[in-house]
XYZ file of C-alpha atoms in Angstrom:
780
model
C 0.122 0.136 -0.003
C 1.127 3.629 -0.345
C 1.582 3.877 3.438
C 4.244 1.282 3.348
C 6.251 3.180 0.715
C 9.217 5.473 1.809
C 8.523 9.284 1.033
C 11.274 9.080 -1.604
C 9.682 6.309 -3.696
C 9.217 6.879 -7.340
C 5.318 6.218 -6.964
C 5.036 8.770 -4.247
C 7.157 11.187 -5.891
C 4.965 11.102 -8.950
C 1.763 11.408 -7.090
C 3.319 14.547 -5.098
C 4.296 16.078 -8.358
C 0.609 15.689 -9.784
C -0.917 17.107 -6.773
C 1.465 20.018 -7.019
C 0.808 20.508 -10.589
C -3.007 20.448 -10.264
C -2.778 22.755 -7.168
C -1.116 25.242 -9.358
C -3.742 25.031 -12.093
C -6.338 25.428 -9.440
C -4.742 28.885 -8.239
C -4.289 30.106 -11.980
C -7.870 30.864 -12.476
C -11.031 29.336 -13.685
C -10.599 26.835 -16.527
C -12.371 26.734 -19.878
C -15.290 24.249 -20.697
C -12.970 22.161 -23.038
C -10.145 21.894 -20.479
C -12.628 20.951 -17.924
C -14.150 18.287 -20.252
C -10.691 17.009 -20.877
C -9.826 16.505 -17.473
C -13.350 14.754 -16.792
C -12.544 12.530 -19.762
C -9.274 11.535 -18.519
C -10.604 11.214 -14.858
C -13.414 8.911 -16.155
C -10.711 6.470 -17.976
C -8.769 6.386 -14.739
C -12.085 5.383 -12.709
C -12.858 2.707 -15.348
C -9.340 1.324 -14.809
C -10.013 0.892 -11.037
C -12.520 -1.612 -11.938
C -10.109 -3.598 -14.187
C -7.987 -4.089 -11.194
C -7.818 -6.891 -8.527
C -8.215 -6.640 -4.956
C -4.650 -8.143 -4.758
C -3.398 -4.990 -6.215
C -3.817 -2.429 -3.358
C -1.086 -0.181 -4.530
C -2.544 0.614 -7.829
C -5.841 0.993 -6.446
C -4.661 3.601 -3.876
C -2.463 5.252 -6.672
C -5.349 5.634 -9.019
C -7.587 7.121 -6.383
C -4.771 9.406 -5.472
C -4.650 10.604 -9.018
C -8.372 11.274 -8.884
C -7.912 13.176 -5.779
C -5.184 15.322 -7.350
C -7.462 16.044 -10.413
C -10.293 16.979 -8.117
C -7.966 20.049 -6.864
C -8.342 21.786 -10.075
C -11.717 20.387 -11.259
C -14.372 20.283 -8.455
C -17.025 19.116 -11.134
C -15.129 15.739 -10.881
C -16.261 15.396 -7.062
C -19.913 15.643 -8.302
C -19.746 13.180 -11.201
C -17.786 10.308 -9.359
C -20.976 9.543 -7.327
C -22.833 9.099 -10.673
C -20.080 7.141 -12.274
C -20.087 4.607 -9.157
C -23.714 3.917 -9.784
C -22.875 2.224 -13.101
C -19.884 0.274 -11.736
C -19.881 -3.631 -12.565
C -21.462 -5.549 -9.761
C -22.715 -8.756 -11.377
C -20.751 -11.354 -9.292
C -19.164 -11.645 -5.891
C -15.490 -10.366 -6.773
C -16.836 -7.471 -8.620
C -18.881 -6.410 -5.405
C -15.932 -7.013 -3.293
C -13.744 -4.750 -5.625
C -16.631 -2.141 -5.700
C -16.930 -2.027 -1.951
C -13.183 -1.328 -1.722
C -13.345 1.274 -4.404
C -16.232 3.032 -2.443
C -14.199 2.955 0.711
C -11.143 4.536 -0.871
C -13.188 7.302 -2.652
C -14.987 8.146 0.730
C -11.645 8.299 2.470
C -10.353 10.797 -0.075
C -13.546 12.680 0.241
C -14.300 12.011 -3.480
C -17.684 10.800 -2.803
C -20.628 12.748 -1.338
C -21.763 10.859 1.715
C -25.521 11.879 1.153
C -25.529 10.484 -2.386
C -23.844 7.094 -1.005
C -26.631 7.067 1.579
C -29.253 7.090 -0.925
C -27.425 4.761 -3.367
C -27.110 2.016 -0.715
C -30.662 2.478 0.728
C -32.091 2.086 -2.769
C -29.989 -1.034 -3.442
C -31.281 -2.701 -0.398
C -34.814 -2.253 -1.578
C -36.396 -2.641 1.810
C -34.594 -5.955 2.508
C -35.694 -7.609 -0.650
C -32.211 -7.614 -2.370
C -30.349 -9.990 0.049
C -26.907 -9.357 -2.151
C -26.992 -5.750 -1.392
C -28.080 -5.952 2.075
C -24.956 -8.120 2.822
C -22.846 -5.719 0.604
C -24.070 -2.687 2.708
C -23.445 -4.517 5.993
C -20.025 -5.347 5.145
C -19.184 -1.929 3.740
C -20.677 -0.299 7.029
C -18.587 -2.708 9.201
C -15.310 -1.968 7.470
C -15.893 1.794 7.186
C -16.675 1.829 10.816
C -13.600 -0.321 11.941
C -11.423 1.881 9.415
C -13.053 5.199 10.843
C -13.858 6.296 7.473
C -17.432 7.254 8.033
C -19.627 7.672 11.211
C -22.995 5.581 10.771
C -24.849 8.848 11.903
C -23.865 10.129 8.534
C -25.794 7.448 6.775
C -29.371 8.007 8.215
C -31.245 6.491 5.265
C -29.235 3.248 5.554
C -29.163 3.001 9.229
C -33.031 3.812 9.261
C -33.370 0.759 6.830
C -31.349 -1.509 8.747
C -33.249 -0.823 11.965
C -36.526 -1.494 10.553
C -35.104 -4.832 9.169
C -33.746 -5.788 12.639
C -37.083 -6.894 13.930
C -38.624 -9.731 12.148
C -36.671 -10.113 8.857
C -34.671 -13.145 7.766
C -31.363 -11.388 8.693
C -32.668 -9.677 11.814
C -30.114 -11.555 13.897
C -27.051 -10.402 11.842
C -28.539 -6.893 11.715
C -29.013 -6.593 15.448
C -25.337 -7.793 15.740
C -24.184 -5.065 13.431
C -26.204 -2.472 15.415
C -24.642 -3.720 18.562
C -21.144 -3.469 17.148
C -21.791 0.043 16.163
C -23.120 0.814 19.555
C -19.883 -0.664 21.244
C -17.265 0.613 18.768
C -18.824 4.245 17.996
C -20.921 5.018 20.929
C -24.065 5.280 18.792
C -27.027 5.179 20.934
C -29.783 2.712 20.068
C -33.366 2.968 21.259
C -34.728 1.009 24.255
C -36.112 -1.814 22.160
C -32.706 -2.370 20.400
C -30.783 -2.154 23.622
C -32.961 -5.046 24.796
C -31.984 -7.159 21.866
C -28.233 -6.553 22.216
C -25.779 -6.029 25.006
C -22.284 -5.018 25.039
C -21.277 -8.415 26.477
C -21.920 -10.213 23.294
C -19.998 -7.911 21.068
C -17.274 -10.541 20.418
C -19.937 -12.989 19.269
C -21.561 -10.204 17.258
C -18.550 -9.586 15.143
C -17.967 -13.449 14.601
C -21.493 -13.717 13.488
C -21.463 -11.002 11.206
C -18.143 -12.162 9.508
C -19.737 -15.428 8.942
C -22.862 -13.687 7.062
C -20.869 -11.236 4.852
C -18.036 -13.775 3.952
C -14.417 -12.990 4.089
C -14.077 -9.333 5.186
C -11.350 -6.756 3.704
C -9.461 -7.095 7.078
C -9.903 -10.478 8.577
C -10.182 -10.610 12.312
C -7.514 -12.486 14.436
C -9.846 -15.278 14.733
C -10.338 -15.633 11.054
C -6.640 -15.395 10.397
C -5.880 -18.467 12.626
C -5.944 -22.023 11.540
C -7.406 -22.837 14.956
C -11.191 -22.916 15.781
C -12.853 -20.008 17.656
C -13.606 -22.448 20.394
C -10.002 -23.436 20.913
C -8.727 -19.819 20.663
C -11.232 -18.755 23.392
C -10.462 -21.930 25.509
C -6.558 -20.976 25.370
C -7.397 -17.250 26.170
C -9.613 -18.192 29.213
C -7.090 -20.489 30.757
C -5.564 -17.671 32.909
C -8.990 -16.834 34.217
C -9.530 -20.259 35.099
C -6.373 -20.634 36.818
C -7.082 -17.410 38.889
C -10.389 -18.921 39.972
C -8.675 -22.102 40.895
C -6.012 -20.562 42.869
C -8.460 -18.163 44.769
C -10.663 -21.176 45.600
C -7.915 -23.316 46.944
C -6.369 -20.063 48.778
C -9.661 -19.447 50.722
C -8.966 -22.607 52.659
C -5.333 -21.673 53.744
C -4.518 -21.577 57.486
C -4.354 -17.865 58.482
C -0.925 -17.873 59.408
C 0.360 -19.937 56.244
C 2.194 -16.956 54.742
C 4.099 -16.207 57.939
C 5.122 -19.921 58.246
C 6.317 -20.055 54.777
C 8.262 -17.022 55.073
C 10.132 -18.205 57.959
C 11.067 -21.352 56.019
C 12.209 -19.309 53.225
C 14.376 -16.967 55.365
C 15.934 -20.040 57.023
C 16.874 -21.488 53.632
C 18.508 -18.110 52.424
C 20.514 -17.899 55.633
C 21.555 -21.492 55.322
C 22.610 -20.855 51.723
C 24.702 -17.890 52.916
C 26.466 -20.025 55.336
C 27.368 -22.563 52.729
C 26.823 -25.598 54.855
C 26.032 -28.926 53.145
C 25.241 -30.688 56.309
C 22.565 -28.104 57.039
C 21.212 -28.430 53.561
C 20.395 -32.014 54.130
C 19.016 -31.179 57.565
C 16.591 -28.346 55.866
C 15.438 -31.018 53.215
C 14.447 -33.398 56.082
C 12.694 -30.477 57.863
C 10.544 -29.770 54.697
C 9.822 -33.442 54.265
C 8.702 -33.717 57.922
C 6.109 -30.861 57.373
C 4.698 -32.958 54.425
C 6.333 -31.122 51.505
C 7.081 -33.542 48.877
C 4.900 -36.351 50.377
C 1.549 -34.834 51.200
C 0.046 -33.280 48.030
C -1.967 -30.530 49.674
C 0.929 -29.196 52.061
C 3.271 -29.341 48.935
C 0.763 -27.203 46.791
C 0.376 -24.711 49.618
C 4.146 -24.492 50.076
C 5.215 -23.970 46.634
C 2.289 -21.657 45.667
C 2.821 -19.443 48.511
C 6.540 -19.438 48.256
C 6.333 -18.398 44.621
C 3.920 -15.574 45.343
C 6.124 -14.034 48.145
C 9.370 -14.444 46.187
C 7.901 -12.777 42.889
C 6.488 -9.888 44.916
C 9.789 -9.456 46.805
C 11.619 -9.388 43.522
C 9.186 -6.782 42.051
C 9.659 -4.662 45.270
C 13.448 -4.430 44.659
C 12.801 -2.373 41.351
C 15.336 0.298 41.016
C 15.041 2.948 38.410
C 18.270 2.995 36.196
C 19.182 4.310 32.891
C 20.168 1.847 30.270
C 21.548 2.477 26.743
C 19.665 1.408 23.734
C 20.284 2.538 20.275
C 22.271 5.606 21.379
C 19.682 6.806 23.765
C 19.343 6.615 27.524
C 16.249 5.001 28.482
C 15.037 4.664 32.207
C 14.495 1.150 33.127
C 13.409 -0.817 36.217
C 16.361 -3.222 37.423
C 15.405 -6.089 39.694
C 17.425 -7.856 42.318
C 16.963 -11.745 41.768
C 18.860 -13.037 44.715
C 15.870 -14.569 46.406
C 14.452 -16.014 43.154
C 17.927 -17.637 42.541
C 18.073 -19.120 46.056
C 14.407 -20.566 45.744
C 15.495 -22.118 42.359
C 18.325 -23.878 44.288
C 15.876 -25.150 46.888
C 13.636 -26.780 44.241
C 16.741 -28.405 42.703
C 18.015 -29.598 46.025
C 14.538 -31.068 46.862
C 14.338 -32.858 43.434
C 17.749 -34.447 43.744
C 17.495 -35.428 47.305
C 13.958 -36.784 47.392
C 14.043 -40.551 48.296
C 10.742 -42.245 49.494
C 12.393 -45.727 49.455
C 11.850 -48.501 46.988
C 13.877 -49.419 43.856
C 16.002 -47.138 41.629
C 13.025 -46.831 39.110
C 10.642 -45.988 41.940
C 12.906 -43.294 43.267
C 13.407 -41.837 39.794
C 9.581 -41.875 39.294
C 9.093 -40.086 42.666
C 11.627 -37.259 41.708
C 9.826 -36.768 38.367
C 6.428 -36.644 39.974
C 7.744 -33.937 42.425
C 9.085 -31.794 39.677
C 5.934 -32.277 37.583
C 3.938 -31.223 40.762
C 6.239 -28.214 41.474
C 6.026 -26.913 37.890
C 2.311 -27.401 37.609
C 1.918 -25.216 40.734
C 4.327 -22.685 39.390
C 2.491 -22.489 36.158
C -0.941 -22.058 37.709
C 0.467 -19.278 39.971
C 1.965 -17.592 37.290
C -1.325 -17.593 35.127
C -3.188 -16.497 38.044
C -0.559 -13.524 38.436
C -0.992 -12.505 34.940
C -4.700 -12.565 35.023
C -4.738 -10.631 38.088
C -2.705 -7.835 36.517
C -5.139 -7.731 33.695
C -7.988 -7.560 36.051
C -6.204 -4.680 37.977
C -4.986 -3.082 34.942
C -1.433 -2.888 35.686
C 1.590 -3.682 33.712
C 2.551 -7.449 34.120
C 6.446 -7.868 34.661
C 7.339 -11.193 33.142
C 11.142 -11.124 34.304
C 10.933 -12.704 37.873
C 9.001 -15.709 36.345
C 11.526 -16.006 33.599
C 14.325 -15.893 35.994
C 12.819 -18.716 38.070
C 12.185 -20.970 35.058
C 15.728 -20.193 33.416
C 17.282 -21.039 36.915
C 15.316 -24.447 37.006
C 16.385 -25.466 33.393
C 19.750 -24.678 34.057
C 20.085 -26.564 37.447
C 18.018 -29.581 36.522
C 19.474 -30.312 32.959
C 23.050 -29.830 33.844
C 25.151 -33.188 33.732
C 24.684 -34.904 37.110
C 25.034 -38.442 38.211
C 21.733 -38.237 40.217
C 19.489 -36.763 37.393
C 21.171 -38.141 34.306
C 19.015 -41.418 34.459
C 15.896 -39.457 34.444
C 16.958 -36.707 32.012
C 14.195 -37.355 29.455
C 11.666 -37.370 32.221
C 12.789 -33.880 33.360
C 12.785 -32.436 29.846
C 9.252 -33.969 29.341
C 7.983 -32.208 32.430
C 9.427 -28.901 31.486
C 8.091 -29.272 27.733
C 4.562 -29.950 29.203
C 4.831 -26.969 31.462
C 6.017 -24.665 28.634
C 2.894 -26.105 26.493
C 0.559 -25.053 29.212
C 1.762 -21.374 29.345
C 2.165 -20.982 25.374
C 1.847 -17.460 23.891
C -1.640 -17.962 23.101
C -2.302 -18.504 26.860
C -0.141 -15.782 28.065
C 0.933 -13.417 25.286
C 2.777 -11.144 27.732
C 5.358 -14.140 28.331
C 5.917 -14.761 24.715
C 9.570 -13.403 24.424
C 10.654 -15.234 27.635
C 8.809 -18.440 26.551
C 10.778 -18.280 23.133
C 14.092 -18.024 24.970
C 13.278 -20.763 27.381
C 12.120 -23.425 24.777
C 14.996 -22.663 22.625
C 17.539 -22.697 25.329
C 20.579 -24.942 24.699
C 19.903 -26.636 27.932
C 16.473 -27.740 26.904
C 15.779 -27.752 23.208
C 19.066 -29.308 22.080
C 18.928 -31.765 25.025
C 15.367 -32.664 24.080
C 16.390 -33.255 20.309
C 19.237 -35.328 21.296
C 17.413 -37.815 23.379
C 17.974 -41.432 21.971
C 15.437 -42.893 19.626
C 14.162 -39.388 18.789
C 11.858 -39.547 21.845
C 11.740 -35.837 22.459
C 11.169 -34.832 18.862
C 7.425 -35.015 19.240
C 7.467 -32.492 22.221
C 9.766 -30.177 20.425
C 7.447 -30.386 17.320
C 4.416 -29.582 19.587
C 6.034 -26.452 21.001
C 7.290 -25.019 17.828
C 3.586 -25.533 16.515
C 2.433 -23.575 19.591
C 4.853 -20.770 18.610
C 3.675 -20.635 14.946
C 0.155 -20.841 16.000
C 0.641 -17.662 17.978
C 2.477 -15.903 15.145
C 0.097 -17.173 12.352
C -2.603 -14.623 12.421
C -0.364 -11.763 12.742
C 1.803 -12.850 9.771
C -1.247 -13.607 7.637
C -2.737 -10.224 8.074
C 0.674 -8.578 7.541
C 0.183 -6.307 10.474
C 3.306 -6.765 12.482
C 3.739 -4.431 15.654
C 7.234 -3.837 16.716
C 7.020 -6.451 19.439
C 5.681 -9.159 16.717
C 8.252 -8.228 14.404
C 10.994 -8.768 16.872
C 9.268 -12.152 18.070
C 9.207 -13.235 14.340
C 13.106 -12.419 13.944
C 13.656 -14.528 16.906
C 11.607 -17.301 15.431
C 13.751 -17.141 12.172
C 16.834 -17.414 14.271
C 15.739 -20.545 16.098
C 14.673 -22.178 12.785
C 18.083 -21.271 11.335
C 19.813 -22.903 14.241
C 17.596 -26.105 13.813
C 18.565 -26.072 10.203
C 22.067 -26.231 10.991
C 22.060 -28.676 13.785
C 18.903 -30.876 13.506
C 17.727 -30.595 9.907
C 16.327 -34.125 9.934
C 13.665 -32.886 12.600
C 12.736 -29.876 10.400
C 12.413 -32.369 7.373
C 10.483 -34.966 9.205
C 7.737 -32.516 10.417
C 7.600 -30.376 7.276
C 3.944 -30.925 6.564
C 2.714 -29.890 10.034
C 4.892 -26.866 10.009
C 3.601 -25.769 6.780
C 0.058 -26.328 7.875
C 0.467 -23.323 10.167
C 2.833 -21.113 8.380
C 0.758 -18.515 6.193
C 1.377 -18.892 2.538
C 2.910 -15.254 2.472
C 5.577 -16.236 4.749
C 7.855 -17.468 2.089
C 11.059 -17.277 3.571
C 10.251 -19.028 6.803
C 8.854 -21.840 4.836
C 11.816 -22.170 2.605
C 14.051 -22.566 5.599
C 12.027 -25.576 6.748
C 11.721 -27.087 3.220
C 15.342 -26.756 2.532
C 16.176 -29.039 5.366
C 17.714 -32.400 4.310
C 19.318 -35.331 6.549
C 23.139 -35.100 7.476
C 25.469 -36.810 5.150
C 23.431 -36.355 2.053
C 25.189 -34.243 -0.745
C 22.848 -32.489 -2.991
C 23.753 -32.357 -6.783
C 24.328 -29.107 -8.168
C 20.944 -28.078 -9.681
C 22.720 -25.915 -12.258
C 24.681 -28.768 -13.823
C 23.958 -28.755 -17.516
C 21.789 -31.872 -18.660
C 21.390 -33.008 -15.241
C 19.354 -36.384 -15.377
C 17.237 -36.219 -12.265
C 15.560 -39.535 -12.845
C 19.013 -41.230 -12.784
C 19.884 -39.988 -9.390
C 20.191 -42.750 -6.771
C 18.384 -40.803 -4.096
C 15.268 -40.404 -6.470
C 14.080 -44.007 -5.631
C 14.050 -43.393 -2.016
C 11.144 -41.951 0.029
C 11.639 -39.292 2.596
C 10.588 -39.830 6.403
C 7.577 -37.970 7.042
C 6.689 -37.769 10.755
C 3.745 -35.432 10.759
C 0.007 -36.826 10.819
C -0.878 -36.947 7.188
C -4.112 -38.821 7.551
C -5.586 -36.605 10.479
C -7.062 -33.832 8.444
C -8.423 -36.556 5.987
C -10.618 -38.327 8.234
C -13.833 -37.019 6.844
C -12.887 -38.260 3.342
C -10.436 -41.002 3.949
C -12.723 -44.049 3.244
C -13.954 -42.571 -0.090
C -10.579 -41.254 -1.094
C -8.998 -44.741 -0.581
C -11.735 -46.451 -2.446
C -11.478 -44.082 -5.517
C -7.623 -44.538 -5.483
C -8.010 -48.348 -5.413
C -10.944 -48.876 -7.794
C -12.290 -45.343 -8.858
C -15.365 -45.988 -6.843
C -17.551 -43.906 -5.934
C -17.565 -42.481 -9.509
C -18.661 -39.169 -8.573
C -15.927 -38.787 -5.863
C -13.819 -36.249 -7.921
C -16.852 -34.183 -9.028
C -18.012 -33.798 -5.167
C -14.457 -33.331 -3.833
C -13.984 -29.648 -3.795
C -16.764 -28.615 -1.234
C -15.468 -31.391 1.085
C -12.148 -29.520 1.208
C -13.698 -26.413 2.746
C -13.660 -25.572 6.436
C -16.807 -26.575 8.248
C -19.490 -23.977 7.880
C -17.327 -21.796 5.619
C -16.499 -21.126 2.149
C -12.659 -20.893 3.027
C -10.508 -23.835 1.694
C -9.004 -25.903 4.462
C -5.118 -25.591 3.866
C -4.163 -28.435 6.241
C -6.657 -30.677 4.411
C -5.424 -29.834 1.042
C -1.769 -30.137 2.122
C -2.580 -33.717 3.547
C -4.625 -34.698 0.487
C -1.780 -33.693 -1.898
C 0.964 -35.584 -0.126
C -1.305 -38.701 0.554
C -2.335 -39.174 -2.947
C 1.323 -38.384 -4.100
C 2.686 -41.282 -1.870
C -0.058 -43.645 -2.954
C 0.977 -42.778 -6.744
C 4.653 -43.350 -5.957
C 3.897 -46.682 -4.223
C 1.806 -47.719 -7.085
C 4.519 -46.874 -9.669
C 7.239 -48.497 -7.749
C 5.470 -51.849 -7.250
C 4.365 -51.721 -10.982
C 6.515 -53.593 -13.615
C 5.336 -51.464 -16.367
C 6.339 -47.738 -16.545
C 3.119 -45.452 -15.948
C 2.356 -42.104 -17.160
C 0.933 -39.282 -14.995
C -1.825 -38.796 -17.194
C -5.340 -40.434 -16.702
C -4.285 -41.817 -13.390
C -6.892 -41.577 -10.341
C -4.146 -39.501 -8.442
C -3.826 -36.967 -11.437
C -7.502 -36.558 -11.868
C -7.751 -35.452 -8.326
C -4.753 -33.011 -8.689
C -6.417 -31.510 -11.971
C -9.587 -31.339 -10.148
C -7.907 -29.017 -7.632
C -7.154 -26.410 -10.376
C -10.880 -25.957 -10.596
C -10.910 -24.131 -7.293
C -11.113 -20.327 -7.317
C -7.940 -18.308 -7.448
C -7.489 -18.656 -3.621
C -8.030 -22.387 -3.710
C -5.980 -23.040 -6.373
C -2.988 -20.996 -5.067
C -3.327 -23.147 -1.855
C -3.278 -26.384 -3.886
C -0.154 -25.423 -5.931
C 1.549 -24.268 -2.799
C 0.917 -27.711 -1.280
C 2.483 -29.277 -4.377
C 5.377 -26.896 -4.143
C 5.976 -27.738 -0.341
C 7.045 -31.387 -1.617
C 9.690 -29.856 -3.860
C 12.479 -30.519 -1.439
C 15.792 -32.727 -1.471
C 16.324 -35.365 -3.923
C 13.825 -38.266 -3.087
C 10.718 -40.081 -4.920
C 8.485 -37.382 -3.507
C 10.546 -34.357 -5.018
C 10.703 -36.159 -8.435
C 6.982 -37.000 -8.474
C 5.728 -33.672 -7.402
C 8.024 -31.790 -9.872
C 6.531 -33.877 -12.644
C 3.120 -33.121 -11.358
C 3.781 -29.285 -11.175
C 5.213 -29.344 -14.758
C 2.302 -31.536 -16.013
C -0.339 -28.988 -14.615
C 1.480 -26.114 -16.250
C 1.626 -27.872 -19.759
C -1.824 -29.304 -19.618
C -3.787 -26.442 -18.200
C -6.873 -25.239 -20.133
C -6.644 -21.806 -18.463
C -3.896 -19.263 -18.783
C -4.498 -18.250 -14.978
C -3.372 -21.874 -13.924
C 0.087 -21.316 -15.779
C 0.412 -17.991 -14.238
C -0.298 -19.196 -10.772
C 1.991 -22.161 -11.091
C 4.737 -19.564 -12.269
C 3.798 -17.255 -9.240
C 4.160 -20.096 -6.647
C 7.523 -21.127 -8.009
C 8.788 -17.605 -8.514
C 7.903 -16.174 -5.128
C 9.892 -18.903 -3.384
C 12.843 -17.961 -5.620
C 13.082 -14.258 -5.261
C 13.638 -14.302 -1.441
C 16.881 -14.615 0.164
C 18.555 -18.182 0.384
C 18.294 -21.099 1.034
C 15.957 -22.402 -1.479
C 14.784 -25.811 -1.671
C 16.713 -28.006 -4.200
C 13.496 -29.480 -5.781
C 12.144 -26.008 -6.131
C 15.427 -25.010 -8.336
C 15.064 -28.165 -10.563
C 11.579 -27.602 -11.241
C 11.866 -23.978 -12.086
C 14.955 -24.621 -14.215
C 13.198 -27.338 -16.165
C 10.083 -25.158 -16.747
C 12.178 -22.211 -18.292
C 14.713 -24.419 -20.157
C 12.546 -27.086 -21.782
C 10.968 -25.998 -25.130
C 8.175 -28.267 -24.611
C 6.469 -25.910 -22.057
C 7.043 -22.719 -24.156
C 7.463 -20.558 -21.132
C 8.677 -17.434 -22.672
C 5.775 -17.200 -25.041
C 3.032 -16.919 -22.449
C 1.686 -13.300 -22.214
C 1.870 -12.946 -18.551
C 5.704 -12.905 -18.818
C 5.405 -9.538 -20.367
C 2.343 -8.057 -18.689
C 4.429 -5.397 -16.910
C 8.082 -4.209 -17.349
C 8.835 -5.009 -13.565
C 7.564 -8.536 -14.109
C 9.626 -8.886 -17.133
C 12.817 -7.663 -15.355
C 12.215 -10.310 -12.460
C 12.045 -13.119 -15.025
C 15.286 -11.806 -16.780
C 17.043 -11.783 -13.274
C 15.733 -15.239 -12.174
C 16.702 -16.719 -15.562
C 20.202 -15.387 -15.299
C 20.542 -17.050 -11.736
C 19.027 -20.282 -12.680
C 20.639 -21.140 -16.068
C 24.124 -21.189 -17.509
C 25.153 -18.563 -20.069
C 24.888 -20.741 -22.970
C 21.327 -21.860 -21.961
C 20.267 -18.354 -21.529
C 21.308 -17.573 -25.254
C 19.198 -20.590 -26.466
C 16.217 -19.629 -24.175
C 16.090 -15.880 -24.005
C 13.198 -13.893 -23.362
C 13.532 -12.031 -26.595
C 13.476 -15.084 -28.893
C 9.675 -15.787 -27.992
C 10.570 -19.594 -27.847
């Protein structure tokens, strides 16, 4: 968009020059009729061009509206005529209406549209509620205009009056009432007593969700719509801290009146003992705690660690001293904390876990220690969640640092090499992993930075991934999924605050470390990671898809006449650790039947609606990703077991692949991305899906399919390295092989900028001799 361009950008400079020129014309005196007609004619052509663009071209849309705004400076008649032109805009189908809504909002934001004309226009289109399409259009328009603060609903009295009359008794009364409720909440618009009886501020969140379901995908999706998780799951995670606080308060109400003083005395005794440095005293102190039931009696253990944590976190916060720290050349006042009591408490927990011995075999003692640690961390997590919720309730800034320091100390102490704890090291890691999953960023967003540092710490993540038999991989995978699920809506909406941007950079660094040290882990779980990484996060996805097992040497993809099918690795299938069949549960039975004997015969024809999210028109990306990989693995197994060489065409698998190309642009883009996600290191999967991508390009009946195939491949190549090996191989084959006539397609030359991009990529992907034989200019 224009707002994201720097001030010295060529587009902004041209628009500024246009504004200056029209302003100088305006002050030069009245124009002749001929001059005015020329400007109106030019403006009308620009207006028509607006409706030839797509919603995916926001910069051009804004630039054209800015040009109209500049022309309006010297020709005020334009502002009157635009309203008339808008009534004749094409609105026959859903995509045209969405574009029309966006154009109206842009014109309104630039004061190029008379609000009273728009009010009458929308009222007439609604036709007293009889025109459902325009009723939904108007509701979506008002919602976006309200949230973007482009218009006040009070300025649309005719439309608002029509909606109020329809809010009682019409087929859409529920959704309209929800919209009116949202207006009341966001804009402070007062409703009459009858309307207030129908809607209350408490259900505004449900109101927005219900409205979004009615009008389809809004111009700016909500956080919930941008997440691959269900609304119920998101709400459940968001409400975890509230439930923890209620639980803590319920338990605390039964505490003895002098519990806090007793625990304080015990903690003071421990700190004095640590200062004296007596090992004999340490053992005696542990025995004292055990005599008081701590570590043995569940209720006493819960009370001691809960109250201890609350006392110590409060004590650390009270040590805050205002000091100046230097950041980016500026002196910024920050509150420095003294963590000495938290550090000593961490040592106490470590000592208790190490010295617990309730009798029995070595295995029983080990289980007792793991059980105690699990109980301590469970209490600590609940207490932290309650503390976070309490700060929200009291509207004070929550300081995560004492909690981070405590958990960091525990990770360091309990995961260091030790003859006592080494036999139960995996159990300790598993307990920590479970605790971190409980306080994931979707539960405590204010702990996200500390959480990322804790799960990526060398004493945790590295140890977890090095456990024999890959037993720790599943837990590490779950924690990374937790991280991606938190980032996903922000990345999908491309609205990154400074905090989210830094969290994303930290995530990239963690993935880079994993790519270097544990590439097989990333490779094995590539499917589930790609399920929660938005399509627009090309570089993050490329990092994961570039991973390959240690010891493998990738052939140079730029080698002339490289025979991919002769590579020994091409016959081997990669390890896939993700759950492939889970998202396919609703279609698995009929899918297997069709792949085996092409029954039921209407499976392909009825497939696309079954790939949508439940109760939505949105394509379910994880389901499509799993479907593509599943049928690819089925096709590869069939070809490897067959004695006769089989072609891709006319197979059940390829029929399904081709059917996916019948989706709309968005669905087709998701499907092609699912195929491109399998273009990785040399393997049977990469070879098969490379052939599939090229087959879809060559056999496409629609030029739009070829353009989208090119887009999916190209957008993954124009970002920084690394690039997946299979991606390079596929793109090089596409632009080199005369069979595909790549350079002859019109979308290559649709714009000078695009043509330059193709020239640059061609120079990167092809040897000099090949470039001469397949240059852009020769049209071959």
